[in-house]
Amino acid sequence: MTRKALADAALQLFLERGYDQVGVKDVADAADVSVTTLFKHFPSKEALVFDMDDDLRTALVAAVRDRSPGQSVPQALREHILDRTVPADSPELAAFHNLVENTPALREYARRMWTRHQTALAHAIAEEVGAPADDVTCAALARFALEAHDLIGGHPDPRAAAEQIFALLEHGWSAAHPTS
């Protein structure tokens, strides 16, 4: 409960005042805990905004493992990344995306958080296609798909960007893994 209270308080304060105008003590005070307790739950100020890191890894792996029959791995990743990149018609979600995009420290943290799951994703892809865990084509697909997130999110037409990027990845993937 403390972790959620801290994350909720942080997000509310960051949205109200701006990320750079709020200190960790402000967040701890708003959640009625000490700064020491805050750092027991979150390793940094940026981490307060992104409290779902394990869920992100789980969802990436599930996008590959739970894809529809006949759907290629790149197609499944395209859909998953589009779902995570294009904000829904929710004012709260739009405000969150604006906060991240307009705060360099949060934008960089989000990019690092997203791409650090490359190994888990590459292993899931390899397992799905029956390749060795260290297969370089699986690692490449994982890396390029995760890096595509930034390109898609920064493009004026994210859906068109996703289609173009993943068409390129699909073509290369199909050449390397014709039956996957």
Short mmCIF file of C-alpha atoms in Angstrom, two decimals:
data_model
loop_
_atom_site.label_atom_id
_atom_site.label_comp_id
_atom_site.label_asym_id
_atom_site.label_seq_id
_atom_site.Cartn_x
_atom_site.Cartn_y
_atom_site.Cartn_z
CA MET A 1 0.00 0.00 0.00
CA THR A 2 2.85 2.41 0.76
CA ARG A 3 4.33 1.93 -2.72
CA LYS A 4 1.03 2.76 -4.40
CA ALA A 5 0.45 5.76 -2.11
CA LEU A 6 3.90 7.09 -3.00
CA ALA A 7 3.40 6.59 -6.73
CA ASP A 8 -0.06 8.18 -6.64
CA ALA A 9 1.16 11.16 -4.59
CA ALA A 10 4.15 11.66 -6.86
CA LEU A 11 2.10 11.61 -10.04
CA GLN A 12 -0.47 14.01 -8.63
CA LEU A 13 2.23 16.46 -7.49
CA PHE A 14 4.17 16.17 -10.75
CA LEU A 15 1.04 16.84 -12.80
CA GLU A 16 0.01 19.79 -10.61
CA ARG A 17 3.38 21.52 -10.20
CA GLY A 18 5.67 20.02 -12.80
CA TYR A 19 8.29 17.35 -12.28
CA ASP A 20 11.22 19.70 -11.70
CA GLN A 21 9.31 21.74 -9.12
CA VAL A 22 8.65 18.74 -6.83
CA GLY A 23 11.27 17.19 -4.58
CA VAL A 24 11.29 13.70 -3.11
CA LYS A 25 10.59 15.22 0.32
CA ASP A 26 7.41 16.77 -1.09
CA VAL A 27 6.32 13.33 -2.30
CA ALA A 28 7.20 11.64 0.99
CA ASP A 29 5.29 14.31 2.93
CA ALA A 30 2.23 13.95 0.66
CA ALA A 31 2.23 10.18 1.24
CA ASP A 32 2.89 10.66 4.95
CA VAL A 33 6.14 8.65 4.98
CA SER A 34 9.81 9.48 5.47
CA VAL A 35 12.23 10.08 2.61
CA THR A 36 14.05 6.93 3.76
CA THR A 37 10.85 4.93 3.30
CA LEU A 38 10.35 6.46 -0.14
CA PHE A 39 13.80 5.27 -1.22
CA LYS A 40 13.11 1.78 0.15
CA HIS A 41 10.33 1.53 -2.43
CA PHE A 42 11.78 3.56 -5.31
CA PRO A 43 15.46 3.87 -6.25
CA SER A 44 15.09 7.34 -7.80
CA LYS A 45 12.72 10.24 -8.31
CA GLU A 46 12.11 9.13 -11.91
CA ALA A 47 11.11 5.65 -10.75
CA LEU A 48 8.18 7.21 -8.84
CA VAL A 49 6.51 7.90 -12.18
CA PHE A 50 7.08 4.43 -13.60
CA ASP A 51 6.02 1.97 -10.93
CA MET A 52 4.97 -0.76 -13.37
CA ASP A 53 8.37 -1.95 -14.67
CA ASP A 54 7.79 -5.66 -13.96
CA ASP A 55 4.39 -5.44 -15.61
CA LEU A 56 6.03 -3.96 -18.71
CA ARG A 57 8.41 -6.92 -19.06
CA THR A 58 5.60 -9.40 -18.47
CA ALA A 59 3.41 -7.73 -21.10
CA LEU A 60 6.20 -7.68 -23.70
CA VAL A 61 6.86 -11.39 -23.25
CA ALA A 62 3.11 -12.14 -23.29
CA ALA A 63 2.72 -10.22 -26.56
CA VAL A 64 5.03 -12.78 -28.17
CA ARG A 65 3.85 -15.91 -26.36
CA ASP A 66 0.13 -15.19 -26.48
CA ARG A 67 -0.10 -13.91 -30.04
CA SER A 68 -2.93 -15.08 -32.28
CA PRO A 69 -2.43 -18.18 -34.42
CA GLY A 70 -0.86 -17.16 -37.71
CA GLN A 71 0.29 -13.80 -36.35
CA SER A 72 4.02 -13.29 -36.77
CA VAL A 73 6.21 -12.14 -33.91
CA PRO A 74 6.83 -8.72 -35.53
CA GLN A 75 3.09 -8.24 -36.05
CA ALA A 76 2.38 -9.05 -32.40
CA LEU A 77 5.10 -6.65 -31.26
CA ARG A 78 3.77 -3.90 -33.55
CA GLU A 79 0.31 -4.19 -32.01
CA HIS A 80 1.68 -4.28 -28.47
CA ILE A 81 3.94 -1.28 -28.99
CA LEU A 82 1.18 0.71 -30.66
CA ASP A 83 -1.09 0.00 -27.70
CA ARG A 84 1.63 1.31 -25.35
CA THR A 85 2.63 4.28 -27.49
CA VAL A 86 -0.58 5.82 -28.77
CA PRO A 87 -2.45 7.31 -25.82
CA ALA A 88 -6.09 6.37 -25.44
CA ASP A 89 -8.72 9.09 -25.39
CA SER A 90 -8.23 9.52 -21.66
CA PRO A 91 -7.40 12.97 -20.25
CA GLU A 92 -5.42 11.35 -17.42
CA LEU A 93 -3.35 9.23 -19.80
CA ALA A 94 -2.80 12.20 -22.11
CA ALA A 95 -1.59 14.28 -19.13
CA PHE A 96 0.79 11.49 -18.12
CA HIS A 97 2.21 11.24 -21.66
CA ASN A 98 2.63 15.01 -21.81
CA LEU A 99 4.45 15.00 -18.48
CA VAL A 100 6.88 12.34 -19.70
CA GLU A 101 7.41 13.85 -23.15
CA ASN A 102 7.99 17.36 -21.77
CA THR A 103 10.39 16.32 -19.02
CA PRO A 104 13.82 15.28 -20.37
CA ALA A 105 14.72 13.23 -17.27
CA LEU A 106 11.46 11.27 -17.49
CA ARG A 107 11.68 10.84 -21.25
CA GLU A 108 15.19 9.37 -20.94
CA TYR A 109 14.21 7.16 -17.98
CA ALA A 110 11.21 5.83 -19.93
CA ARG A 111 13.44 4.98 -22.88
CA ARG A 112 15.94 3.17 -20.66
CA MET A 113 13.15 1.36 -18.82
CA TRP A 114 11.60 0.18 -22.07
CA THR A 115 14.83 -1.05 -23.67
CA ARG A 116 16.22 -2.82 -20.61
CA HIS A 117 13.77 -5.64 -21.31
CA GLN A 118 15.57 -6.55 -24.51
CA THR A 119 17.08 -9.77 -23.15
CA ALA A 120 13.79 -11.08 -21.74
CA LEU A 121 12.04 -10.28 -25.01
CA ALA A 122 14.81 -11.87 -27.12
CA HIS A 123 14.62 -15.06 -25.03
CA ALA A 124 10.83 -15.20 -25.41
CA ILE A 125 11.15 -14.77 -29.18
CA ALA A 126 13.83 -17.48 -29.38
CA GLU A 127 11.70 -19.86 -27.33
CA GLU A 128 8.68 -19.25 -29.55
CA VAL A 129 10.56 -19.97 -32.78
CA GLY A 130 12.68 -22.81 -31.44
CA ALA A 131 15.95 -20.90 -31.77
CA PRO A 132 18.84 -21.00 -29.29
CA ALA A 133 18.52 -18.47 -26.45
CA ASP A 134 21.50 -16.52 -27.80
CA ASP A 135 20.20 -16.34 -31.40
CA VAL A 136 21.35 -13.02 -32.84
CA THR A 137 18.28 -12.61 -35.09
CA CYS A 138 16.00 -12.88 -32.07
CA ALA A 139 18.13 -10.37 -30.17
CA ALA A 140 18.09 -8.03 -33.17
CA LEU A 141 14.31 -8.19 -33.52
CA ALA A 142 13.89 -7.51 -29.80
CA ARG A 143 16.27 -4.54 -29.92
CA PHE A 144 14.82 -2.99 -33.06
CA ALA A 145 11.23 -3.46 -31.90
CA LEU A 146 11.97 -1.82 -28.56
CA GLU A 147 13.89 1.03 -30.16
CA ALA A 148 10.99 1.54 -32.59
CA HIS A 149 8.91 2.68 -29.61
CA ASP A 150 10.72 6.06 -29.56
CA LEU A 151 10.39 6.56 -33.31
CA ILE A 152 6.70 5.72 -33.25
CA GLY A 153 5.94 7.90 -30.23
CA GLY A 154 7.78 10.89 -31.70
CA HIS A 155 6.16 10.67 -35.14
CA PRO A 156 3.20 12.90 -36.11
CA ASP A 157 1.33 9.78 -37.30
CA PRO A 158 2.32 6.98 -34.90
CA ARG A 159 0.22 4.33 -36.65
CA ALA A 160 1.76 5.04 -40.05
CA ALA A 161 5.24 5.03 -38.50
CA ALA A 162 4.55 1.68 -36.82
CA GLU A 163 3.31 0.18 -40.07
CA GLN A 164 6.42 1.32 -41.96
CA ILE A 165 8.91 0.28 -39.27
CA PHE A 166 7.36 -3.10 -38.65
CA ALA A 167 6.95 -3.81 -42.36
CA LEU A 168 10.72 -3.45 -42.57
CA LEU A 169 11.22 -5.69 -39.53
CA GLU A 170 8.70 -8.23 -40.84
CA HIS A 171 10.52 -8.46 -44.17
CA GLY A 172 13.88 -9.12 -42.49
CA TRP A 173 12.34 -11.50 -39.94
CA SER A 174 10.57 -13.50 -42.67
CA ALA A 175 13.85 -13.86 -44.54
CA ALA A 176 15.63 -15.16 -41.43
CA HIS A 177 12.74 -17.25 -40.08
CA PRO A 178 10.44 -18.18 -43.00
CA THR A 179 8.09 -20.35 -40.92
CA SER A 180 7.74 -18.10 -37.86
#
